Short mmCIF file of C-alpha atoms and ligand atoms in Angstrom, two decimals:
data_model
loop_
_atom_site.label_atom_id
_atom_site.label_comp_id
_atom_site.label_asym_id
_atom_site.label_seq_id
_atom_site.Cartn_x
_atom_site.Cartn_y
_atom_site.Cartn_z
CA MET A 297 21.40 17.05 16.35
CA THR A 298 22.04 21.04 16.25
CA ASN A 299 22.59 23.65 18.60
CA SER A 300 21.70 26.39 16.31
CA ASP A 301 18.65 28.64 16.95
CA LYS A 302 17.56 27.65 13.64
CA PRO A 303 14.35 25.12 13.49
CA VAL A 304 15.94 21.49 12.31
CA ARG A 305 14.82 20.98 8.80
CA ILE A 306 12.84 17.57 8.38
CA VAL A 307 11.92 15.99 5.52
CA ILE A 308 9.98 13.13 5.23
CA VAL A 309 9.50 11.31 1.72
CA GLY A 310 6.82 9.37 1.26
CA GLY A 311 3.36 9.43 2.66
CA GLY A 312 2.09 6.19 2.89
CA VAL A 313 1.25 4.32 5.98
CA ALA A 314 4.77 5.47 7.47
CA GLY A 315 5.06 8.68 5.98
CA MET A 316 1.82 10.12 6.18
CA ALA A 317 1.50 9.40 10.42
CA LEU A 318 5.31 10.84 11.02
CA ALA A 319 4.31 14.31 9.12
CA THR A 320 1.05 14.31 11.40
CA ARG A 321 2.63 13.89 14.57
CA LEU A 322 6.27 15.41 13.90
CA GLY A 323 3.90 18.72 12.92
CA GLU A 324 2.30 18.65 15.81
CA SER A 325 5.17 18.09 17.99
CA LEU A 326 8.02 19.69 16.60
CA GLY A 327 6.23 21.49 13.82
CA ARG A 328 3.68 23.90 16.09
CA THR A 329 6.41 24.74 18.41
CA GLY A 330 8.27 25.87 15.87
CA ARG A 331 11.43 23.28 17.13
CA ALA A 332 11.78 21.88 13.57
CA SER A 333 10.31 22.66 10.23
CA VAL A 334 8.41 19.30 8.82
CA THR A 335 8.10 19.19 4.99
CA LEU A 336 6.57 15.94 3.25
CA VAL A 337 6.79 15.26 -0.30
CA ASP A 338 5.08 12.74 -1.87
CA LYS A 339 5.06 11.90 -5.64
CA SER A 340 0.63 11.86 -5.67
CA PHE A 341 -1.56 14.48 -3.85
CA ALA A 342 -3.63 12.36 -1.81
CA HIS A 343 -2.85 9.66 0.91
CA VAL A 344 -4.40 6.23 0.25
CA TRP A 345 -3.71 3.14 2.55
CA LYS A 346 -2.42 0.70 0.70
CA PRO A 347 -3.91 -2.22 2.05
CA ILE A 348 -7.07 -1.67 0.57
CA LEU A 349 -5.78 -0.95 -2.74
CA HIS A 350 -7.07 -4.49 -4.00
CA CYS A 351 -10.27 -3.02 -3.72
CA PHE A 352 -9.96 0.62 -5.20
CA ALA A 353 -8.36 -2.09 -8.14
CA ALA A 354 -11.99 -3.86 -8.19
CA GLY A 355 -13.99 -1.05 -7.64
CA THR A 356 -15.46 -1.70 -4.36
CA ALA A 357 -13.72 1.38 -2.64
CA ARG A 358 -15.53 4.47 -2.37
CA ASN A 359 -12.57 6.74 -4.39
CA PRO A 360 -13.29 10.34 -3.16
CA ASN A 361 -13.92 8.72 0.63
CA ASP A 362 -10.95 6.58 0.54
CA ARG A 363 -8.63 9.25 -0.46
CA ILE A 364 -6.92 12.17 2.14
CA SER A 365 -5.22 15.08 0.50
CA PHE A 366 -2.06 15.78 1.69
CA LEU A 367 -2.45 19.36 1.73
CA SER A 368 -5.16 19.47 3.68
CA GLN A 369 -3.59 17.26 5.83
CA ALA A 370 -0.38 19.74 5.86
CA SER A 371 -2.55 22.59 6.58
CA ARG A 372 -4.25 21.42 10.06
CA HIS A 373 -1.14 19.70 11.29
CA HIS A 374 1.91 22.30 10.84
CA PHE A 375 3.50 20.50 8.32
CA GLU A 376 4.51 21.37 4.70
CA PHE A 377 3.52 19.85 1.63
CA TRP A 378 5.76 19.71 -1.49
CA PRO A 379 4.34 17.16 -4.28
CA GLY A 380 6.86 15.50 -6.54
CA GLU A 381 8.54 12.33 -6.92
CA ILE A 382 12.46 12.30 -5.76
CA GLN A 383 15.03 11.60 -8.47
CA ALA A 384 18.34 12.17 -6.71
CA LEU A 385 20.00 12.99 -3.48
CA ASP A 386 23.24 14.64 -2.82
CA ARG A 387 24.30 13.69 0.37
CA THR A 388 27.00 15.71 0.64
CA ALA A 389 24.87 19.03 0.08
CA LYS A 390 22.02 17.44 2.32
CA ARG A 391 19.93 18.22 -0.89
CA LEU A 392 17.11 16.35 -2.94
CA THR A 393 16.14 16.56 -6.02
CA LEU A 394 11.87 15.98 -7.28
CA ALA A 395 11.35 15.63 -10.90
CA PRO A 396 9.55 17.81 -13.02
CA ILE A 397 5.73 17.81 -12.64
CA THR A 398 3.93 16.93 -15.79
CA SER A 399 -0.10 17.71 -16.59
CA PRO A 400 -1.54 14.21 -18.28
CA ASP A 401 -1.18 15.65 -22.11
CA GLY A 402 2.96 15.98 -21.10
CA ALA A 403 2.64 19.59 -20.36
CA GLN A 404 5.39 20.58 -17.84
CA VAL A 405 3.52 22.11 -15.07
CA LEU A 406 6.60 22.57 -12.79
CA GLY A 407 10.54 22.19 -13.30
CA GLU A 408 13.16 20.08 -11.70
CA ARG A 409 12.94 21.64 -7.64
CA THR A 410 15.67 20.90 -4.74
CA LEU A 411 15.17 20.67 -1.35
CA ASP A 412 17.23 20.94 1.59
CA TYR A 413 17.17 18.91 4.67
CA ASP A 414 18.92 18.48 8.02
CA ALA A 415 17.36 15.11 8.58
CA MET A 416 15.28 13.03 6.38
CA ILE A 417 13.12 10.21 6.98
CA LEU A 418 12.48 8.11 3.87
CA ALA A 419 9.07 6.17 3.61
CA ILE A 420 8.91 5.38 -0.06
CA GLY A 421 7.31 2.11 0.37
CA SER A 422 8.19 -0.88 -2.06
CA ARG A 423 6.86 -2.16 -5.55
CA ALA A 424 5.72 -6.24 -6.56
CA ASN A 425 8.75 -7.65 -8.08
CA ASP A 426 8.81 -9.54 -11.38
CA PHE A 427 12.38 -10.61 -10.67
CA GLY A 428 12.84 -9.76 -14.75
CA THR A 429 10.40 -12.34 -15.81
CA PRO A 430 10.39 -11.60 -20.14
CA GLY A 431 7.52 -10.07 -20.96
CA VAL A 432 5.77 -9.31 -17.56
CA ALA A 433 6.80 -5.37 -17.53
CA GLU A 434 4.84 -5.16 -21.06
CA HIS A 435 1.88 -7.72 -20.61
CA CYS A 436 1.21 -8.08 -16.69
CA LEU A 437 -0.52 -4.90 -15.07
CA PHE A 438 0.48 -3.88 -11.15
CA ILE A 439 -1.65 -2.59 -8.47
CA ASP A 440 0.85 -1.00 -6.45
CA ASN A 441 -0.19 2.54 -6.04
CA LEU A 442 -3.94 4.12 -7.05
CA VAL A 443 -2.41 4.74 -10.50
CA GLU A 444 -2.10 1.52 -11.40
CA ALA A 445 -4.80 0.16 -8.99
CA ARG A 446 -7.53 2.54 -11.01
CA ALA A 447 -6.05 1.71 -14.36
CA PHE A 448 -6.56 -2.11 -13.63
CA ASN A 449 -9.96 -1.30 -12.71
CA ASP A 450 -10.74 0.82 -16.05
CA ARG A 451 -9.55 -2.44 -18.11
CA PHE A 452 -11.34 -4.50 -15.56
CA ARG A 453 -14.59 -2.67 -16.36
CA ALA A 454 -14.12 -2.47 -19.88
CA GLU A 455 -13.63 -6.56 -20.00
CA GLN A 456 -16.67 -6.85 -17.89
CA LEU A 457 -18.85 -5.01 -20.42
CA ARG A 458 -17.42 -6.57 -22.92
CA ALA A 459 -18.26 -10.16 -21.35
CA PHE A 460 -21.92 -9.01 -20.24
CA GLY A 461 -22.55 -7.57 -23.81
CA ASN A 462 -21.39 -10.91 -25.48
CA ALA A 463 -22.39 -13.16 -22.94
CA GLN A 464 -18.31 -14.92 -23.10
CA GLY A 465 -16.65 -15.70 -19.99
CA LEU A 466 -13.88 -13.10 -18.48
CA ASP A 467 -10.86 -14.60 -17.93
CA ILE A 468 -8.32 -13.49 -15.33
CA ALA A 469 -4.45 -14.49 -14.04
CA ILE A 470 -3.16 -13.35 -10.53
CA VAL A 471 0.31 -14.41 -9.95
CA GLY A 472 1.18 -14.21 -6.26
CA GLY A 473 -0.82 -16.06 -3.43
CA GLY A 474 0.22 -13.66 -0.89
CA ALA A 475 -2.37 -11.53 0.95
CA THR A 476 -2.24 -9.14 -1.91
CA GLY A 477 -3.27 -11.66 -4.38
CA THR A 478 -5.41 -13.62 -2.67
CA GLN A 479 -7.34 -10.62 -1.36
CA LEU A 480 -7.72 -9.05 -5.17
CA ALA A 481 -9.08 -12.90 -6.05
CA ALA A 482 -12.11 -12.71 -4.08
CA GLU A 483 -13.07 -9.06 -4.40
CA LEU A 484 -13.10 -9.03 -7.88
CA HIS A 485 -15.40 -11.68 -7.37
CA LYS A 486 -17.71 -9.40 -5.37
CA ALA A 487 -17.44 -6.78 -7.49
CA LEU A 488 -18.58 -8.89 -10.20
CA ASP A 489 -21.35 -10.50 -8.44
CA LEU A 490 -22.20 -6.45 -7.20
CA VAL A 491 -21.96 -5.27 -11.02
CA ALA A 492 -24.88 -7.97 -11.89
CA LEU A 493 -27.15 -6.40 -9.57
CA TYR A 494 -27.00 -3.08 -11.58
CA SER A 495 -27.29 -3.82 -15.01
CA PHE A 496 -27.15 -5.91 -17.74
CA GLY A 497 -29.69 -8.78 -16.76
CA ARG A 498 -28.97 -10.84 -13.11
CA THR A 499 -26.77 -13.65 -14.49
CA PRO A 500 -22.91 -12.39 -14.51
CA PRO A 501 -21.27 -14.14 -17.38
CA PRO A 502 -18.56 -16.86 -15.73
CA LEU A 503 -15.74 -15.30 -14.29
CA ASN A 504 -12.73 -17.33 -14.75
CA ILE A 505 -9.70 -16.20 -11.78
CA THR A 506 -6.67 -18.41 -11.48
CA LEU A 507 -4.29 -17.88 -8.67
CA LEU A 508 -0.82 -18.90 -9.36
CA GLU A 509 1.73 -19.41 -6.32
CA ALA A 510 5.24 -20.45 -6.85
CA GLY A 511 5.56 -21.59 -3.07
CA PRO A 512 3.64 -24.49 -2.48
CA ARG A 513 0.84 -22.77 -0.23
CA ILE A 514 -1.04 -19.59 -0.54
CA LEU A 515 -0.78 -17.12 2.36
CA PRO A 516 1.97 -18.58 3.59
CA ALA A 517 2.30 -15.52 6.20
CA PHE A 518 -0.30 -17.87 7.98
CA PRO A 519 -0.93 -20.96 9.81
CA GLU A 520 -1.51 -23.88 7.37
CA SER A 521 -5.03 -24.32 8.39
CA VAL A 522 -5.78 -20.65 7.10
CA SER A 523 -4.06 -21.46 3.83
CA ALA A 524 -6.16 -24.37 3.50
CA ALA A 525 -9.71 -22.76 4.71
CA ALA A 526 -8.79 -20.24 2.02
CA VAL A 527 -8.09 -22.40 -0.81
CA LYS A 528 -11.71 -23.67 -0.05
CA GLU A 529 -12.93 -20.65 0.17
CA LEU A 530 -11.61 -19.28 -2.93
CA GLN A 531 -12.65 -22.72 -4.94
CA ALA A 532 -16.22 -22.58 -3.51
CA ILE A 533 -16.39 -19.03 -5.54
CA GLY A 534 -15.05 -20.51 -8.51
CA VAL A 535 -11.27 -19.46 -8.24
CA THR A 536 -8.45 -21.83 -9.57
CA VAL A 537 -5.52 -21.96 -6.98
CA ARG A 538 -2.68 -23.32 -8.63
CA THR A 539 0.33 -23.78 -5.73
CA GLY A 540 3.79 -24.87 -7.02
CA SER A 541 3.67 -23.47 -10.03
CA GLN A 542 6.30 -20.84 -11.26
CA VAL A 543 5.43 -18.01 -14.42
CA SER A 544 8.54 -18.09 -16.51
CA GLY A 545 6.84 -15.74 -19.10
CA ALA A 546 3.56 -13.30 -20.00
CA ASP A 547 2.59 -12.70 -23.28
CA ALA A 548 -0.57 -10.70 -24.61
CA GLU A 549 -2.25 -14.16 -24.15
CA GLY A 550 -1.39 -15.30 -20.96
CA LEU A 551 1.08 -16.71 -19.00
CA ILE A 552 3.63 -19.48 -19.56
CA LEU A 553 4.57 -21.60 -16.29
CA LYS A 554 7.88 -23.62 -15.80
CA ASP A 555 7.13 -26.52 -16.89
CA GLY A 556 6.04 -25.25 -20.47
CA SER A 557 2.29 -24.94 -20.07
CA ARG A 558 -0.08 -21.52 -20.55
CA VAL A 559 -2.66 -19.73 -18.69
CA ARG A 560 -4.64 -18.44 -21.09
CA ALA A 561 -5.85 -14.59 -19.74
CA THR A 562 -7.01 -11.86 -20.92
CA LEU A 563 -6.14 -9.73 -17.58
CA ARG A 564 -2.66 -10.70 -15.96
CA VAL A 565 -2.02 -9.15 -12.68
CA TRP A 566 1.42 -9.67 -10.94
CA ALA A 567 0.99 -9.14 -6.98
CA ALA A 568 4.24 -11.53 -6.33
CA GLY A 569 7.44 -10.34 -4.62
CA VAL A 570 8.62 -7.01 -2.81
CA LYS A 571 11.62 -4.89 -3.85
CA ALA A 572 12.37 -1.08 -3.40
CA PRO A 573 11.46 1.82 -5.82
CA GLU A 574 14.27 2.21 -8.37
CA VAL A 575 15.09 5.60 -7.10
CA THR A 576 17.00 4.07 -4.23
CA THR A 577 19.78 3.04 -6.82
CA ARG A 578 20.57 6.60 -6.79
CA MET A 579 20.73 7.70 -3.93
CA GLY A 580 25.08 7.87 -3.82
CA ASP A 581 26.35 5.11 -2.00
CA LEU A 582 23.69 4.42 0.38
CA THR A 583 23.95 0.61 1.53
CA LEU A 584 20.99 -1.32 -0.49
CA SER A 585 19.57 -4.65 0.02
CA ARG A 586 19.18 -7.23 -2.38
CA THR A 587 15.94 -5.93 -3.08
CA GLY A 588 16.92 -2.57 -3.18
CA GLN A 589 16.07 -1.66 0.38
CA ILE A 590 18.19 0.84 2.75
CA GLU A 591 20.18 -1.03 4.83
CA VAL A 592 19.27 0.36 8.02
CA ALA A 593 20.91 0.15 12.06
CA PRO A 594 18.26 -1.51 14.34
CA ASN A 595 17.61 2.32 15.40
CA LEU A 596 16.36 3.10 11.60
CA GLN A 597 19.42 5.24 10.54
CA SER A 598 21.08 4.69 7.70
CA ARG A 599 24.24 2.49 8.14
CA ALA A 600 26.06 5.17 5.46
CA ASP A 601 24.53 8.46 7.05
CA ALA A 602 23.41 9.30 10.32
CA SER A 603 21.04 12.37 8.62
CA ILE A 604 19.06 9.55 7.05
CA PHE A 605 16.42 7.36 8.30
CA ALA A 606 14.37 4.72 6.72
CA VAL A 607 11.30 3.34 7.62
CA GLY A 608 8.79 0.38 6.03
CA ASP A 609 8.85 -1.60 3.11
CA CYS A 610 11.64 0.67 1.65
CA ALA A 611 14.30 -0.34 4.76
CA CYS A 612 15.65 -3.35 6.05
CA ILE A 613 16.88 -3.66 9.38
CA THR A 614 19.92 -5.39 8.40
CA ASP A 615 20.29 -7.49 12.34
CA ASP A 616 16.72 -8.33 12.27
CA PRO A 617 14.86 -8.04 9.42
CA VAL A 618 11.17 -7.90 9.72
CA ALA A 619 8.45 -8.58 7.52
CA PRO A 620 7.60 -5.50 4.59
CA THR A 621 3.91 -4.97 6.15
CA ALA A 622 1.82 -2.16 6.92
CA GLN A 623 1.77 -3.27 10.92
CA ALA A 624 5.75 -3.22 11.09
CA ALA A 625 5.97 0.34 8.80
CA ARG A 626 3.37 2.04 11.19
CA GLN A 627 5.45 0.61 14.36
CA GLN A 628 8.53 1.80 12.92
CA ALA A 629 7.04 5.37 12.27
CA LEU A 630 5.65 5.36 15.86
CA HIS A 631 9.20 5.09 16.89
CA LEU A 632 10.47 7.86 15.30
CA ILE A 633 7.65 9.76 16.28
CA ARG A 634 8.42 9.04 20.02
CA HIS A 635 12.14 9.80 19.89
CA PHE A 636 12.95 12.12 17.21
CA PRO A 637 12.54 15.16 19.59
CA ALA A 638 15.00 14.21 22.05
CA TRP A 639 17.30 13.14 18.81
CA ILE A 640 17.30 17.03 17.51
CA GLU A 641 18.61 17.60 20.91
CA GLY A 642 21.46 15.78 20.72
CA LYS A 643 20.15 12.04 22.24
CA ALA A 644 20.38 8.73 20.22
CA ILE A 645 17.12 6.97 18.92
CA PRO A 646 17.00 3.40 21.10
CA PRO A 647 16.82 0.61 18.95
CA PHE A 648 13.42 -0.50 17.08
CA ARG A 649 11.87 -3.81 18.14
CA PHE A 650 8.92 -5.30 16.53
CA ARG A 651 6.19 -6.56 18.07
CA ASN A 652 4.33 -8.96 15.99
CA ARG A 653 0.50 -8.33 16.89
CA GLY A 654 -1.17 -10.67 14.30
CA ALA A 655 -2.29 -10.63 10.46
CA VAL A 656 -6.18 -10.23 9.08
CA VAL A 657 -6.54 -11.23 5.88
CA ALA A 658 -10.62 -10.75 4.37
CA LEU A 659 -11.68 -12.60 1.02
CA GLY A 660 -14.08 -9.73 0.01
CA ASP A 661 -17.56 -10.35 1.93
CA TYR A 662 -17.07 -14.27 1.58
CA ASN A 663 -14.68 -15.05 4.38
CA GLY A 664 -11.96 -13.74 6.43
CA TRP A 665 -9.65 -15.33 9.21
CA GLY A 666 -6.92 -13.59 11.59
CA ALA A 667 -3.72 -14.92 13.42
CA PHE A 668 -2.22 -14.19 16.66
CA PRO A 669 1.50 -14.50 16.83
CA GLY A 670 0.87 -17.88 18.96
CA GLY A 671 -0.79 -19.59 16.06
CA ALA A 672 -4.21 -19.04 17.44
CA VAL A 673 -6.59 -18.09 14.47
CA PHE A 674 -10.25 -16.75 14.29
CA GLY A 675 -12.50 -15.93 11.90
CA GLY A 676 -14.02 -18.91 9.31
CA GLY A 677 -16.02 -21.62 10.70
CA TRP A 678 -19.86 -20.64 11.41
CA LEU A 679 -19.50 -17.26 11.84
CA ARG A 680 -18.11 -16.98 7.73
CA GLY A 681 -15.19 -14.89 8.83
CA LEU A 682 -17.39 -12.09 10.17
CA SER A 683 -15.07 -11.32 13.22
CA ALA A 684 -12.16 -11.45 10.79
CA ARG A 685 -13.54 -9.09 8.01
CA LEU A 686 -14.83 -6.59 11.07
CA GLY A 687 -10.99 -7.04 12.09
CA HIS A 688 -9.92 -5.45 8.65
CA ILE A 689 -12.58 -3.13 8.99
CA MET A 690 -11.14 -1.89 12.23
CA LEU A 691 -7.75 -2.18 10.97
CA TYR A 692 -8.70 0.70 8.16
CA ARG A 693 -10.70 2.94 10.77
CA GLN A 694 -7.73 2.72 13.11
CA HIS A 695 -5.38 3.80 10.65
CA GLN A 696 -7.75 6.97 9.62
CA PHE A 697 -8.01 7.92 13.33
CA ALA A 698 -4.55 8.02 14.13
CA VAL A 699 -4.28 10.23 10.75
CA PHE A 700 -7.88 12.52 11.12
CA GLY A 701 -7.54 12.25 14.63
CA VAL A 702 -10.73 9.79 16.48
CA ALA A 703 -13.46 12.82 16.11
CA ARG A 704 -12.75 13.66 12.64
CA GLY A 705 -12.25 9.89 12.18
CA LEU A 706 -15.66 8.79 13.59
CA LEU A 707 -17.09 11.22 11.52
CA ALA A 708 -15.94 10.08 8.20
CA TRP A 709 -16.77 6.61 9.48
CA PHE A 710 -20.26 8.24 9.79
CA VAL A 711 -20.29 9.67 6.77
CA ASP A 712 -19.18 6.60 4.60
CA TRP A 713 -22.16 4.75 6.07
CA LEU A 714 -24.41 7.27 5.06
CA GLU A 715 -23.08 6.84 1.37
CA SER A 716 -23.44 3.57 1.32
CA PHE A 717 -27.61 4.21 1.25
CA VAL A 718 -26.55 6.66 -1.76
CA ARG A 719 -23.99 5.56 -3.77
CA PRO A 720 -23.83 1.83 -5.39
CA SER A 721 -21.42 -0.11 -3.40
CA VAL A 722 -19.12 -1.02 -6.80
CA ARG A 723 -17.61 1.63 -9.33
CA LEU A 724 -19.77 1.84 -12.30
CA ASP A 725 -18.65 4.74 -14.35
C1 LIG B 910 -2.99 -4.58 -2.70
C2 LIG B 910 -2.44 -4.72 -1.06
C3 LIG B 910 -2.79 -5.10 -0.28
C4 LIG B 910 -2.08 -5.37 0.99
N1 LIG B 910 -2.55 -5.84 2.34
C5 LIG B 910 -1.89 -5.63 3.27
C6 LIG B 910 -2.52 -6.50 4.60
O1 LIG B 910 -3.59 -6.74 4.78
N2 LIG B 910 -1.83 -6.01 5.99
C7 LIG B 910 -0.63 -5.86 5.57
O2 LIG B 910 -0.08 -5.56 7.15
N3 LIG B 910 -0.28 -5.04 4.45
C8 LIG B 910 -0.70 -5.39 3.78
N4 LIG B 910 0.00 -4.90 2.22
C9 LIG B 910 1.30 -4.05 2.33
C10 LIG B 910 1.50 -2.82 3.24
O3 LIG B 910 0.50 -1.97 2.35
C11 LIG B 910 2.70 -2.17 3.19
O4 LIG B 910 3.76 -2.82 3.60
C12 LIG B 910 2.30 -0.96 3.30
O5 LIG B 910 1.88 0.06 2.74
C13 LIG B 910 4.11 -0.11 3.54
O6 LIG B 910 3.64 1.07 4.21
P1 LIG B 910 5.16 2.24 3.85
O7 LIG B 910 4.60 3.40 4.62
O8 LIG B 910 6.30 1.99 3.94
O9 LIG B 910 5.47 3.02 2.41
P2 LIG B 910 3.50 3.12 1.21
O10 LIG B 910 2.23 2.73 2.43
O11 LIG B 910 3.37 1.67 0.35
O12 LIG B 910 3.86 4.29 1.15
C14 LIG B 910 4.40 4.94 0.10
C15 LIG B 910 4.48 6.33 -0.28
O13 LIG B 910 5.78 6.99 -0.78
C16 LIG B 910 4.89 7.14 -2.10
N5 LIG B 910 6.15 7.30 -2.97
C17 LIG B 910 7.02 6.29 -3.44
N6 LIG B 910 7.86 6.38 -4.47
C18 LIG B 910 8.24 8.06 -3.72
C19 LIG B 910 8.94 8.71 -4.52
N7 LIG B 910 9.85 8.50 -5.56
N8 LIG B 910 8.91 10.18 -4.17
C20 LIG B 910 8.04 10.27 -3.82
N9 LIG B 910 7.32 9.82 -2.96
C21 LIG B 910 7.07 8.39 -3.20
C22 LIG B 910 3.91 7.01 -2.41
O14 LIG B 910 3.39 7.28 -3.08
C23 LIG B 910 3.22 6.59 -1.57
O15 LIG B 910 2.40 7.25 -0.67
C24 LIG B 910 -0.61 -4.99 1.16
C25 LIG B 910 0.08 -4.22 0.34
C26 LIG B 910 -1.18 -4.24 -0.91
C27 LIG B 910 -0.44 -3.77 -2.20
#
């Protein structure tokens, strides 16, 4: 890429599943040796493994331990961290602009800043897609990042208190029967069960959760047998599952379905669809997919600009699109980690090939399943999904090992285990 003696300036935007791995490993391979300066930019200060956001929403994730400070990670792995939200891109000048940072009371902490790059990797993830459905933006909650998941949890705890205090039921409607919505339904149920152990009398008020899916079945990425077993499990804990139910609107009372019927709900969560963050539309003439993802060639290089790469949920490999999952994001990050050092010396990056290693879904502590690419399924049955739930936990720990290293990863796991004797297993304050 360059022959000059100056280190190549690599900027990675987004420190999620893909970006955190990239910054850590490129910092080790290129930053440590001075061959490149590696800078990570993220709009928040701490990394969270997005597939556990529904646990933050339910309050069953232990907040301090499940976040990894970007600053601390940067200081250990030879990269720089800049807090800020990318808001514009000047591709001619190879300069990105970061939005001002404000404090919670609205006061400006840092003004707009610019950052120059020689190569940029965009890893800014995705959001749920409400497809412009009327009333959804105003009346539904989203759990696409930690701020939203915690805001949901604040509302959930307030409504729990109201329900316990008034001995009345709590109605929650979740739109989207994919892994996010389905796992959230079970996790909220588990949270209410746990809260009842600590407070207000031992009988929790009825929690009426309705899971709405427009398609013919929930968990469409899994074999039909898993979808059917998950419905059975959810129904057993009292969740109403409605498939073939397209939501056409939302208001303060609940959701309106396409057939004109209504689902009353105090809390309404939108967990359907996927689209890229809106900022991709402000990146000059980068070519975008229908849902705003940056179109990339098979080697993950932008079709419009050879110095820009995109990975994970915000990228669309036009020749061979892959579903936006943590597994795909991680594999794409590993591909660039392997080939970037040669690329900055002028070698081409080979095409990325996705290897489907299967998927795991866990319904709180109730059950779980895993599916291998050939259609084989494990979990469920008499083991009550113990093996699949362990599989889900292992995926998270594997991610922690990748980010922390094995020794610190094991230590973090040990600390979590010790903490389970000291702290309540659900957020109560
Ligand atoms: C509740 C939930 C459960 C899920 N469960 C599973 C599962 O079981 N299995 C699975 O494979 N997948 C699951 N997924 C999907 C999976 O989390 C994503 O596919 C994966 O996180 C994508 O990784 P990424 O690196 O592309 O983006 P992310 O991990 O989302 O990271 C994006 C990063 O970019 C930052 N960012 C965003 N916009 C900007 C900006 N403008 N400027 C600066 N920084 C920005 C964000 O702060 C974030 O750190 C789940 C998702 C959710 C929400």
